[in-house]
GROMACS .gro file of C-alpha atoms in nm:
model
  215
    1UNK     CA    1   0.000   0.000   0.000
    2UNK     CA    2   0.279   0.263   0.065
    3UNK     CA    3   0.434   0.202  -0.279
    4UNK     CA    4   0.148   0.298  -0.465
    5UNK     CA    5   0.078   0.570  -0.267
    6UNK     CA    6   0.488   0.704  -0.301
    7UNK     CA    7   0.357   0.703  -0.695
    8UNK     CA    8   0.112   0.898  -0.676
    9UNK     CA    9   0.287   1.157  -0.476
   10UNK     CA   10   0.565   1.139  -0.739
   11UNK     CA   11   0.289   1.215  -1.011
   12UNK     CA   12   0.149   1.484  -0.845
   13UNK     CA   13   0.484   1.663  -0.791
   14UNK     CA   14   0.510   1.830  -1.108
   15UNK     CA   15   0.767   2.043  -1.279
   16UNK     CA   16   1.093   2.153  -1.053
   17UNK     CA   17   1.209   2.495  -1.110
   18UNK     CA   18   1.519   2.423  -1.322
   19UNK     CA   19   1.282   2.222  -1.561
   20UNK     CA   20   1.039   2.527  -1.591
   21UNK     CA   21   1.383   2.751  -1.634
   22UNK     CA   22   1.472   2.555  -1.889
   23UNK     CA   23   1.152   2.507  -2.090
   24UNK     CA   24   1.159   2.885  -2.086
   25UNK     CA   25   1.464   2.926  -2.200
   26UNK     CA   26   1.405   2.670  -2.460
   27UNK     CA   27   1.071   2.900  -2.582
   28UNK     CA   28   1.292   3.198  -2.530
   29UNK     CA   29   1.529   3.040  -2.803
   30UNK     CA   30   1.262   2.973  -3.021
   31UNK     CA   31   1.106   3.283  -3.015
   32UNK     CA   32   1.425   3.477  -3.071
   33UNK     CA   33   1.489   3.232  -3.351
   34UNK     CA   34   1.116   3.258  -3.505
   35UNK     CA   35   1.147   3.614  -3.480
   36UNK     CA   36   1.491   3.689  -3.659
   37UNK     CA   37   1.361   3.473  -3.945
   38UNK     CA   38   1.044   3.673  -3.990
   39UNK     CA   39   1.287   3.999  -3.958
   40UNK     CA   40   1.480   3.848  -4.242
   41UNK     CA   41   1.163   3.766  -4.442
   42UNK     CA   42   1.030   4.087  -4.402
   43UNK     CA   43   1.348   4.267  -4.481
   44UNK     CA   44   1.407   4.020  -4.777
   45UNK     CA   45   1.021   4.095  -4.945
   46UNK     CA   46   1.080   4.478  -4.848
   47UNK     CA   47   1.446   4.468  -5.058
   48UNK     CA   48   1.254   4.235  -5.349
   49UNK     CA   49   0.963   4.564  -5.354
   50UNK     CA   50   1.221   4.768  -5.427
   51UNK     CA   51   1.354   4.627  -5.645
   52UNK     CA   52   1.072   4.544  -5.842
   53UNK     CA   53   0.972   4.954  -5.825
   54UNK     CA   54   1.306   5.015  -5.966
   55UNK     CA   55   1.295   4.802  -6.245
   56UNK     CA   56   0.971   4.888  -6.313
   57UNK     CA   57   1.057   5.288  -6.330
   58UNK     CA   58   1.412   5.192  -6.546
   59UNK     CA   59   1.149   5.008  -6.840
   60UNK     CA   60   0.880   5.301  -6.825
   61UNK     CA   61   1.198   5.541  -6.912
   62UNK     CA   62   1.356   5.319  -7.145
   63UNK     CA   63   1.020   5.343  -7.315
   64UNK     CA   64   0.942   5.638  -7.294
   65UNK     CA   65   1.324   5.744  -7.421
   66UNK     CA   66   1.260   5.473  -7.743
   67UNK     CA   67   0.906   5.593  -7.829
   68UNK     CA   68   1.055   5.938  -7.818
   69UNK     CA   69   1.432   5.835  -8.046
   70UNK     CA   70   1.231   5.610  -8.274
   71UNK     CA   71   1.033   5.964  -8.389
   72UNK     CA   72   1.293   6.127  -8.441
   73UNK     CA   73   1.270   6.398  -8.711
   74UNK     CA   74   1.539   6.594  -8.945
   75UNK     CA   75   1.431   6.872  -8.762
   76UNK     CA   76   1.701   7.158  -8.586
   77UNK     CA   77   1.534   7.303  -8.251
   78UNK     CA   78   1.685   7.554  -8.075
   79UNK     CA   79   1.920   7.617  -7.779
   80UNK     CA   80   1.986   7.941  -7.576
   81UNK     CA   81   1.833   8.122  -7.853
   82UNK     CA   82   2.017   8.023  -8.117
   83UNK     CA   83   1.913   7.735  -8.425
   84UNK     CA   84   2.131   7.421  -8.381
   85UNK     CA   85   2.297   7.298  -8.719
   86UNK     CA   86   2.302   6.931  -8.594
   87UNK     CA   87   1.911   6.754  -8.532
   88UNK     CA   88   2.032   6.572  -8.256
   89UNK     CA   89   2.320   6.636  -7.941
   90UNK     CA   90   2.436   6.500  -7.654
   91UNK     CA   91   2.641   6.816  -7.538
   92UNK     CA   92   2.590   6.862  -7.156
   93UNK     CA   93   2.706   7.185  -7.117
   94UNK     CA   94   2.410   7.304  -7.365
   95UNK     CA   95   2.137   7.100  -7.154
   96UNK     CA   96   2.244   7.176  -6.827
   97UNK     CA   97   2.342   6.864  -6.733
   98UNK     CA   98   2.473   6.716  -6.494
   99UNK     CA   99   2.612   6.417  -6.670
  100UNK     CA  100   2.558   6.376  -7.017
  101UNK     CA  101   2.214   6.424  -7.192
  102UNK     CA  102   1.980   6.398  -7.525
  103UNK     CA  103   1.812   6.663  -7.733
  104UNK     CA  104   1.619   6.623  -8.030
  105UNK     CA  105   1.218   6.727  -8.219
  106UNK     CA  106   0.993   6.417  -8.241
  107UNK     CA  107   0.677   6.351  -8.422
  108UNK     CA  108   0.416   6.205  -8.290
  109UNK     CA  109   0.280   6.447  -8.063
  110UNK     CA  110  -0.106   6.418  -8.120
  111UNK     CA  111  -0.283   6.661  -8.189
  112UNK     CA  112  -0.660   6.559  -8.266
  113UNK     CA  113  -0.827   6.742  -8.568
  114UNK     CA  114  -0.576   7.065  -8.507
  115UNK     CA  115  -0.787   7.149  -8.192
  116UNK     CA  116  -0.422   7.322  -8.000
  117UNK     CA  117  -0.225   7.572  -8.169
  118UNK     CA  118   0.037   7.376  -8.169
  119UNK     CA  119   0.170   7.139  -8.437
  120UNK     CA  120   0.264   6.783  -8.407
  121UNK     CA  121   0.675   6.825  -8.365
  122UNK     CA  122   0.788   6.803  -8.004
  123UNK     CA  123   1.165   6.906  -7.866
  124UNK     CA  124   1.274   6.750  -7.600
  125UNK     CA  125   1.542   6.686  -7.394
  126UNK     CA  126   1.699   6.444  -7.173
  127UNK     CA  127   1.976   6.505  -6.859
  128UNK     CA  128   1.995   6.442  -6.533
  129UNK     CA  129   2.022   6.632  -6.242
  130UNK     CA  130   2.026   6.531  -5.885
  131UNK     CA  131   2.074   6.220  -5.982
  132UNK     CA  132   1.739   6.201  -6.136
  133UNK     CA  133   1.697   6.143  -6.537
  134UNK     CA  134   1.462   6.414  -6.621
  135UNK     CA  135   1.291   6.432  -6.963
  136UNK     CA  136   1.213   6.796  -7.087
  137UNK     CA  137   0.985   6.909  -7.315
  138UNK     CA  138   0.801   7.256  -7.476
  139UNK     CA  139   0.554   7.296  -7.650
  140UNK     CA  140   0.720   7.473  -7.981
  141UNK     CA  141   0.995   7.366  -8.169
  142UNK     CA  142   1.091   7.768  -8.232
  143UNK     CA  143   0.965   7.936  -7.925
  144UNK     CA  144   1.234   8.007  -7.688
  145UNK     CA  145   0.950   8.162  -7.392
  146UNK     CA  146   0.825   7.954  -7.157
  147UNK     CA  147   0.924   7.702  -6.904
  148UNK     CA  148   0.992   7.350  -7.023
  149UNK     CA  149   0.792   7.062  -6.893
  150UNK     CA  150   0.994   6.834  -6.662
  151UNK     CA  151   0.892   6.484  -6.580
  152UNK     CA  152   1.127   6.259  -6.369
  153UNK     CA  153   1.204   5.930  -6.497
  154UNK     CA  154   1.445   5.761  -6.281
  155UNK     CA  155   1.596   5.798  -5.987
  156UNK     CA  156   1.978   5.692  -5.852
  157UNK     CA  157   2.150   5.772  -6.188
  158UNK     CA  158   2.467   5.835  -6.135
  159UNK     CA  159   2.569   5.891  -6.509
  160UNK     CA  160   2.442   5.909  -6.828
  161UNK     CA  161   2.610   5.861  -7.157
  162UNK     CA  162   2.490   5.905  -7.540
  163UNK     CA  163   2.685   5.771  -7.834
  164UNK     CA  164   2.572   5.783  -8.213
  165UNK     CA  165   2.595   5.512  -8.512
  166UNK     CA  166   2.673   5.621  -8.859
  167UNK     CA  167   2.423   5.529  -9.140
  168UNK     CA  168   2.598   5.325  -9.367
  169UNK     CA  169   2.962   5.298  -9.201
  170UNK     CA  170   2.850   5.163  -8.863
  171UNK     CA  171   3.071   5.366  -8.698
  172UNK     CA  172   2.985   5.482  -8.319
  173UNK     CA  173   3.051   5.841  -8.280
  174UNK     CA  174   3.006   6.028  -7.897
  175UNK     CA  175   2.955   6.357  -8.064
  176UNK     CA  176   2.646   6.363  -8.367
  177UNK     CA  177   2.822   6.656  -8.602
  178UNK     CA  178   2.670   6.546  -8.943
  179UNK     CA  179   2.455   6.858  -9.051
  180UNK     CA  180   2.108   6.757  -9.236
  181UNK     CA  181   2.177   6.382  -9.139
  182UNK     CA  182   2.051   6.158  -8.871
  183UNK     CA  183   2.184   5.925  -8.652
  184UNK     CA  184   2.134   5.499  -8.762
  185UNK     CA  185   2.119   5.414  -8.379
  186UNK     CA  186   2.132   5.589  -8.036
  187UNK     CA  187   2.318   5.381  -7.793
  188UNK     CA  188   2.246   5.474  -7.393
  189UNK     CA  189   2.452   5.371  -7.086
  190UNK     CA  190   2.292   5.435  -6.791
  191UNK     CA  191   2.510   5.362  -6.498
  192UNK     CA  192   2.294   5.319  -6.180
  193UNK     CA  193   2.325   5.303  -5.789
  194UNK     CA  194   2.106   4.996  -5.731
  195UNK     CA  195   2.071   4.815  -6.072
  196UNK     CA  196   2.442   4.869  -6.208
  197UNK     CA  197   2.541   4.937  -6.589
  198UNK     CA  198   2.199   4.951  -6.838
  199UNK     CA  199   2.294   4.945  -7.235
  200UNK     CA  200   2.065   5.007  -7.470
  201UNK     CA  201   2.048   5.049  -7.860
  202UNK     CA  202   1.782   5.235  -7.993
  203UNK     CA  203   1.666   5.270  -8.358
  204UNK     CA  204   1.580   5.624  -8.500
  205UNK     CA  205   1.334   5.653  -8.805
  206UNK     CA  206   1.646   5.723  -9.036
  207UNK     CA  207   1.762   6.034  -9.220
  208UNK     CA  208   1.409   6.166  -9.303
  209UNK     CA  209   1.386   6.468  -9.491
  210UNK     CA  210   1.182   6.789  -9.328
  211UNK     CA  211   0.952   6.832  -9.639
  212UNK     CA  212   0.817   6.470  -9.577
  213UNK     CA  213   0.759   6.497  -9.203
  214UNK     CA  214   0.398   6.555  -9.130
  215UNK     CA  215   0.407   6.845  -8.911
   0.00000   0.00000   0.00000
């Protein structure tokens, strides 16, 4: 009779206080553990969102840079007041760059039924400043009033640079200075903070006379 009653007691003792210590410390573990995991996680999706938004802003201004190159038009704008002889440059120092840059007239510009008194040619520019790629536009290829349009494209660039290819020859060129001719190709090179080196070769419409441009 005492024996089964010494096993009941021992039942009925329970946990000592180093085995509740240690089951603690074993949850503490695990908690610590569980949590620097779901830091991780969370830190890994927040650097993945990122980086999707970034390479979602780099293709809406590579777009928006090859819609504008593949209208370009044989058509000299102006800058600081004076006509250019060349339709296209890359010259920072004229566009206020801070590293390298793009100016041009595109077509393309709708106009529906002639409704703005405007036509259908469009100079813009491209250049960066801040290390922001900013694309520029007016709203006449003549006019030298007004304030440009500026509309940021991407952010973190920390250079830009513009080279040309010859019709014909091939031949890359990092200054356009062919008068009444334009450009086969327009190579970029973006060089960014986040997403490193971006190349990208971009087709023009070809040397297109003014008379046949509908403007």
């Amino acid at each position: 009779m005492k024996r089964g009653t010494d096993c009941i007691q021992l039942k009925a003792r329970g946990f000592t206080l180093i085995e509740v210590m240690l089951a603690m410390a074993v949850l503490a573990i695990i908690g610590m553990a569980s949590a620097s995991v779901f830091q991780q996680m969370t830190q890994a999706e927040s650097r993945s969102s990122e980086r999707h938004a970034l390479l979602a802003e780099l293709q809406f201004a590579l777009l928006i840079i090859d819609r504008d190159v593949r209208q370009l038009v044989a058509r000299n704008r102006r800058a600081e007041g004076q006509q250019e002889s060349f339709y296209i440059s890359n010259d920072s120092r004229l566009l206020e760059s801070d590293s390298g840059g793009l100016a041009f007239v595109r077509a393309g510009w709708v106009n529906p039924q002639q409704a703005l008194p405007r036509s259908e040619l469009q100079p813009v520019v491209y250049r960066v400043r801040d290390q922001v790629l900013q694309r520029l536009s007016l709203p006449f290829v003549d006019s030298v009033s007004g304030q440009p349009q500026v509309q940021a494209l991407l952010t973190g660039v920390e250079n830009f640079e513009v080279q040309f290819t010859t019709p014909g020859t091939g031949t890359q060129v990092s200054r356009w200075q062919q008068a009444e001719q334009l450009p086969e190709q327009v190579r970029i090179r973006i060089e960014h903070a986040q997403l490193g080196v971006i190349e990208r070769v971009l087709l023009t419409s070809g040397a297109q006379p003014l008379e046949l441009v509908n403007e």
